PDB file of C-alpha atoms in Angstrom:
ATOM      1  CA  MET H   1       5.313  32.018  43.038  1.00  0.00           C
ATOM      2  CA  PHE H   2       3.540  29.553  45.284  1.00  0.00           C
ATOM      3  CA  ALA H   3       0.766  27.739  43.432  1.00  0.00           C
ATOM      4  CA  ARG H   4      -0.177  24.692  45.473  1.00  0.00           C
ATOM      5  CA  PHE H   5      -2.534  24.818  48.418  1.00  0.00           C
ATOM      6  CA  SER H   6      -2.987  22.610  51.432  1.00  0.00           C
ATOM      7  CA  THR H   7      -6.321  22.632  53.173  1.00  0.00           C
ATOM      8  CA  PHE H   8      -6.897  22.597  56.911  1.00  0.00           C
ATOM      9  CA  ILE H   9     -10.182  22.489  58.785  1.00  0.00           C
ATOM     10  CA  LEU H  10     -10.411  24.573  61.917  1.00  0.00           C
ATOM     11  CA  ALA H  11     -13.280  23.919  64.307  1.00  0.00           C
ATOM     12  CA  VAL H  12     -14.180  26.947  66.373  1.00  0.00           C
ATOM     13  CA  ALA H  13     -17.278  26.924  68.592  1.00  0.00           C
ATOM     14  CA  GLY H  14     -18.755  24.075  66.568  1.00  0.00           C
ATOM     15  CA  VAL H  15     -18.239  25.832  63.213  1.00  0.00           C
ATOM     16  CA  SER H  16     -15.919  24.294  60.655  1.00  0.00           C
ATOM     17  CA  VAL H  17     -13.888  26.777  58.677  1.00  0.00           C
ATOM     18  CA  LEU H  18     -11.837  25.831  55.631  1.00  0.00           C
ATOM     19  CA  ILE H  19      -8.453  27.542  55.551  1.00  0.00           C
ATOM     20  CA  ALA H  20      -6.178  27.337  52.502  1.00  0.00           C
ATOM     21  CA  THR H  21      -2.495  27.805  53.108  1.00  0.00           C
ATOM     22  CA  SER H  22       0.120  27.911  50.407  1.00  0.00           C
ATOM     23  CA  ALA H  23       2.675  25.124  50.229  1.00  0.00           C
ATOM     24  CA  ARG H  24       5.805  25.469  48.200  1.00  0.00           C
ATOM     25  CA  ALA H  25       5.399  24.644  44.508  1.00  0.00           C
ATOM     26  CA  GLU H  26       8.452  25.131  42.366  1.00  0.00           C
ATOM     27  CA  PRO H  27       8.267  25.390  38.542  1.00  0.00           C
ATOM     28  CA  LEU H  28      11.330  23.684  37.066  1.00  0.00           C
ATOM     29  CA  ALA H  29      13.306  24.559  33.926  1.00  0.00           C
ATOM     30  CA  GLY H  30      16.677  23.984  32.308  1.00  0.00           C
ATOM     31  CA  SER H  31      19.318  22.028  34.212  1.00  0.00           C
ATOM     32  CA  GLU H  32      17.186  21.960  37.367  1.00  0.00           C
ATOM     33  CA  LEU H  33      14.417  20.175  35.449  1.00  0.00           C
ATOM     34  CA  LYS H  34      16.904  17.829  33.793  1.00  0.00           C
ATOM     35  CA  ASN H  35      18.416  16.873  37.162  1.00  0.00           C
ATOM     36  CA  PHE H  36      14.942  16.312  38.635  1.00  0.00           C
ATOM     37  CA  VAL H  37      13.968  13.634  36.047  1.00  0.00           C
ATOM     38  CA  ASN H  38      17.332  12.321  34.825  1.00  0.00           C
ATOM     39  CA  GLY H  39      17.713   8.641  35.770  1.00  0.00           C
ATOM     40  CA  LYS H  40      14.333   8.581  37.546  1.00  0.00           C
ATOM     41  CA  ARG H  41      11.015   6.780  37.169  1.00  0.00           C
ATOM     42  CA  ILE H  42       7.896   8.933  37.125  1.00  0.00           C
ATOM     43  CA  TYR H  43       4.490   7.402  37.814  1.00  0.00           C
ATOM     44  CA  LEU H  44       1.711   9.375  36.128  1.00  0.00           C
ATOM     45  CA  ALA H  45      -1.623   9.188  37.933  1.00  0.00           C
ATOM     46  CA  THR H  46      -4.289   7.955  35.518  1.00  0.00           C
ATOM     47  CA  PRO H  47      -8.015   8.638  35.497  1.00  0.00           C
ATOM     48  CA  PHE H  48      -8.534   4.847  35.796  1.00  0.00           C
ATOM     49  CA  GLY H  49      -7.013   4.867  39.281  1.00  0.00           C
ATOM     50  CA  GLY H  50      -3.690   3.274  38.316  1.00  0.00           C
ATOM     51  CA  GLU H  51      -0.291   4.682  37.482  1.00  0.00           C
ATOM     52  CA  PHE H  52       1.603   4.828  34.196  1.00  0.00           C
ATOM     53  CA  PRO H  53       5.392   4.522  34.711  1.00  0.00           C
ATOM     54  CA  LEU H  54       7.889   6.451  32.591  1.00  0.00           C
ATOM     55  CA  THR H  55      11.614   5.795  33.052  1.00  0.00           C
ATOM     56  CA  TYR H  56      13.902   8.688  32.052  1.00  0.00           C
ATOM     57  CA  LYS H  57      17.362   7.245  31.381  1.00  0.00           C
ATOM     58  CA  ARG H  58      20.528   9.304  31.527  1.00  0.00           C
ATOM     59  CA  SER H  59      21.195   8.357  27.887  1.00  0.00           C
ATOM     60  CA  GLY H  60      18.176  10.411  26.773  1.00  0.00           C
ATOM     61  CA  ALA H  61      15.935   7.369  26.270  1.00  0.00           C
ATOM     62  CA  VAL H  62      12.517   7.225  27.943  1.00  0.00           C
ATOM     63  CA  THR H  63      10.490   4.050  28.345  1.00  0.00           C
ATOM     64  CA  GLY H  64       6.790   3.949  29.058  1.00  0.00           C
ATOM     65  CA  ASP H  65       4.964   0.793  30.056  1.00  0.00           C
ATOM     66  CA  GLY H  66       1.179   0.618  30.156  1.00  0.00           C
ATOM     67  CA  THR H  67       1.055  -3.187  30.231  1.00  0.00           C
ATOM     68  CA  ALA H  68      -0.338  -3.307  33.778  1.00  0.00           C
ATOM     69  CA  LEU H  69      -3.094  -0.870  32.777  1.00  0.00           C
ATOM     70  CA  GLY H  70      -4.221  -3.060  29.873  1.00  0.00           C
ATOM     71  CA  LEU H  71      -3.348  -0.469  27.237  1.00  0.00           C
ATOM     72  CA  GLY H  72      -2.404  -3.167  24.711  1.00  0.00           C
ATOM     73  CA  LYS H  73      -5.998  -3.049  23.459  1.00  0.00           C
ATOM     74  CA  PHE H  74      -5.576   0.558  22.364  1.00  0.00           C
ATOM     75  CA  LEU H  75      -1.884   1.103  21.525  1.00  0.00           C
ATOM     76  CA  ALA H  76       1.553  -0.428  21.834  1.00  0.00           C
ATOM     77  CA  PRO H  77       1.613  -1.039  25.596  1.00  0.00           C
ATOM     78  CA  ARG H  78       5.367  -0.489  25.922  1.00  0.00           C
ATOM     79  CA  GLU H  79       7.525   1.889  23.940  1.00  0.00           C
ATOM     80  CA  THR H  80      10.933   3.535  24.140  1.00  0.00           C
ATOM     81  CA  GLY H  81      11.468   7.018  22.776  1.00  0.00           C
ATOM     82  CA  ARG H  82      13.742   9.927  23.597  1.00  0.00           C
ATOM     83  CA  TRP H  83      13.524  12.851  26.008  1.00  0.00           C
ATOM     84  CA  TRP H  84      15.184  16.263  26.261  1.00  0.00           C
ATOM     85  CA  ILE H  85      14.809  19.624  27.950  1.00  0.00           C
ATOM     86  CA  LYS H  86      13.805  22.611  25.837  1.00  0.00           C
ATOM     87  CA  GLY H  87      13.833  25.818  27.867  1.00  0.00           C
ATOM     88  CA  GLY H  88      11.239  25.379  30.598  1.00  0.00           C
ATOM     89  CA  ASN H  89       9.791  22.153  29.205  1.00  0.00           C
ATOM     90  CA  LEU H  90      10.375  18.425  29.407  1.00  0.00           C
ATOM     91  CA  CYS H  91       9.917  17.100  25.869  1.00  0.00           C
ATOM     92  CA  GLN H  92       9.648  13.561  24.599  1.00  0.00           C
ATOM     93  CA  GLN H  93       9.072  11.781  21.312  1.00  0.00           C
ATOM     94  CA  TRP H  94       7.874   8.215  20.827  1.00  0.00           C
ATOM     95  CA  PRO H  95       8.025   6.028  17.700  1.00  0.00           C
ATOM     96  CA  SER H  96       4.221   5.602  17.538  1.00  0.00           C
ATOM     97  CA  TRP H  97       2.618   7.230  20.602  1.00  0.00           C
ATOM     98  CA  TYR H  98       1.271  10.721  19.857  1.00  0.00           C
ATOM     99  CA  ASP H  99       1.677   9.778  16.166  1.00  0.00           C
ATOM    100  CA  GLY H 100       5.454  10.080  16.588  1.00  0.00           C
ATOM    101  CA  LYS H 101       5.191  13.838  17.194  1.00  0.00           C
ATOM    102  CA  PRO H 102       7.178  15.545  19.980  1.00  0.00           C
ATOM    103  CA  THR H 103       5.190  16.583  23.056  1.00  0.00           C
ATOM    104  CA  CYS H 104       6.359  18.953  25.746  1.00  0.00           C
ATOM    105  CA  PHE H 105       5.322  19.484  29.362  1.00  0.00           C
ATOM    106  CA  GLN H 106       5.768  22.163  32.002  1.00  0.00           C
ATOM    107  CA  ILE H 107       6.775  20.498  35.262  1.00  0.00           C
ATOM    108  CA  THR H 108       6.153  21.919  38.725  1.00  0.00           C
ATOM    109  CA  LYS H 109       7.801  20.227  41.682  1.00  0.00           C
ATOM    110  CA  THR H 110       5.176  19.986  44.426  1.00  0.00           C
ATOM    111  CA  GLY H 111       7.243  17.976  46.905  1.00  0.00           C
ATOM    112  CA  ASP H 112      10.405  15.897  47.151  1.00  0.00           C
ATOM    113  CA  LYS H 113       8.639  12.996  45.408  1.00  0.00           C
ATOM    114  CA  SER H 114       5.736  14.678  43.608  1.00  0.00           C
ATOM    115  CA  LEU H 115       5.059  16.900  40.616  1.00  0.00           C
ATOM    116  CA  ASP H 116       2.318  18.472  38.539  1.00  0.00           C
ATOM    117  CA  TRP H 117       2.537  18.504  34.750  1.00  0.00           C
ATOM    118  CA  VAL H 118       0.830  20.518  32.023  1.00  0.00           C
ATOM    119  CA  ARG H 119       1.101  19.275  28.454  1.00  0.00           C
ATOM    120  CA  GLN H 120       1.398  21.764  25.578  1.00  0.00           C
ATOM    121  CA  ASP H 121      -2.267  21.137  24.650  1.00  0.00           C
ATOM    122  CA  GLY H 122      -3.409  22.128  28.162  1.00  0.00           C
ATOM    123  CA  ARG H 123      -4.011  18.633  29.568  1.00  0.00           C
ATOM    124  CA  ARG H 124      -2.683  18.323  33.090  1.00  0.00           C
ATOM    125  CA  GLY H 125      -2.094  15.826  35.835  1.00  0.00           C
ATOM    126  CA  THR H 126      -0.049  14.737  38.797  1.00  0.00           C
ATOM    127  CA  ALA H 127       2.726  12.206  39.310  1.00  0.00           C
ATOM    128  CA  ARG H 128       5.085  10.779  41.856  1.00  0.00           C
ATOM    129  CA  ILE H 129       8.796  10.287  41.242  1.00  0.00           C
ATOM    130  CA  GLU H 130      11.337   7.732  42.477  1.00  0.00           C
ATOM    131  CA  GLY H 131      14.997   7.195  42.069  1.00  0.00           C
TER     132      GLY H 131
END
């Protein structure tokens, strides 16, 4: 199902009309999801205007680094945990982040280098991917 929309403005006789057209959004699961993140760096957009990088290594390790965002005041700014795919979700577990509990996300590919994520508690966001 297509879930993402692009917006275009059409000016006709001096009247602006907003037209929403669907762009391809592709929910990922299983091996397709694993191949999408495996060996890549994902930059989560933050509400502060910066990005939070997560590096998903082929070994199953994931490293997050919030040093540039100044997160050292609130938590360990850099941590390495593990990641895995469970059905339609990307899951990860950190030594201290999220109190060491596993968290899982639904990932929707919104472009060659972009994705939307929804965490199991309903929080959501966007990210770009490289690698």
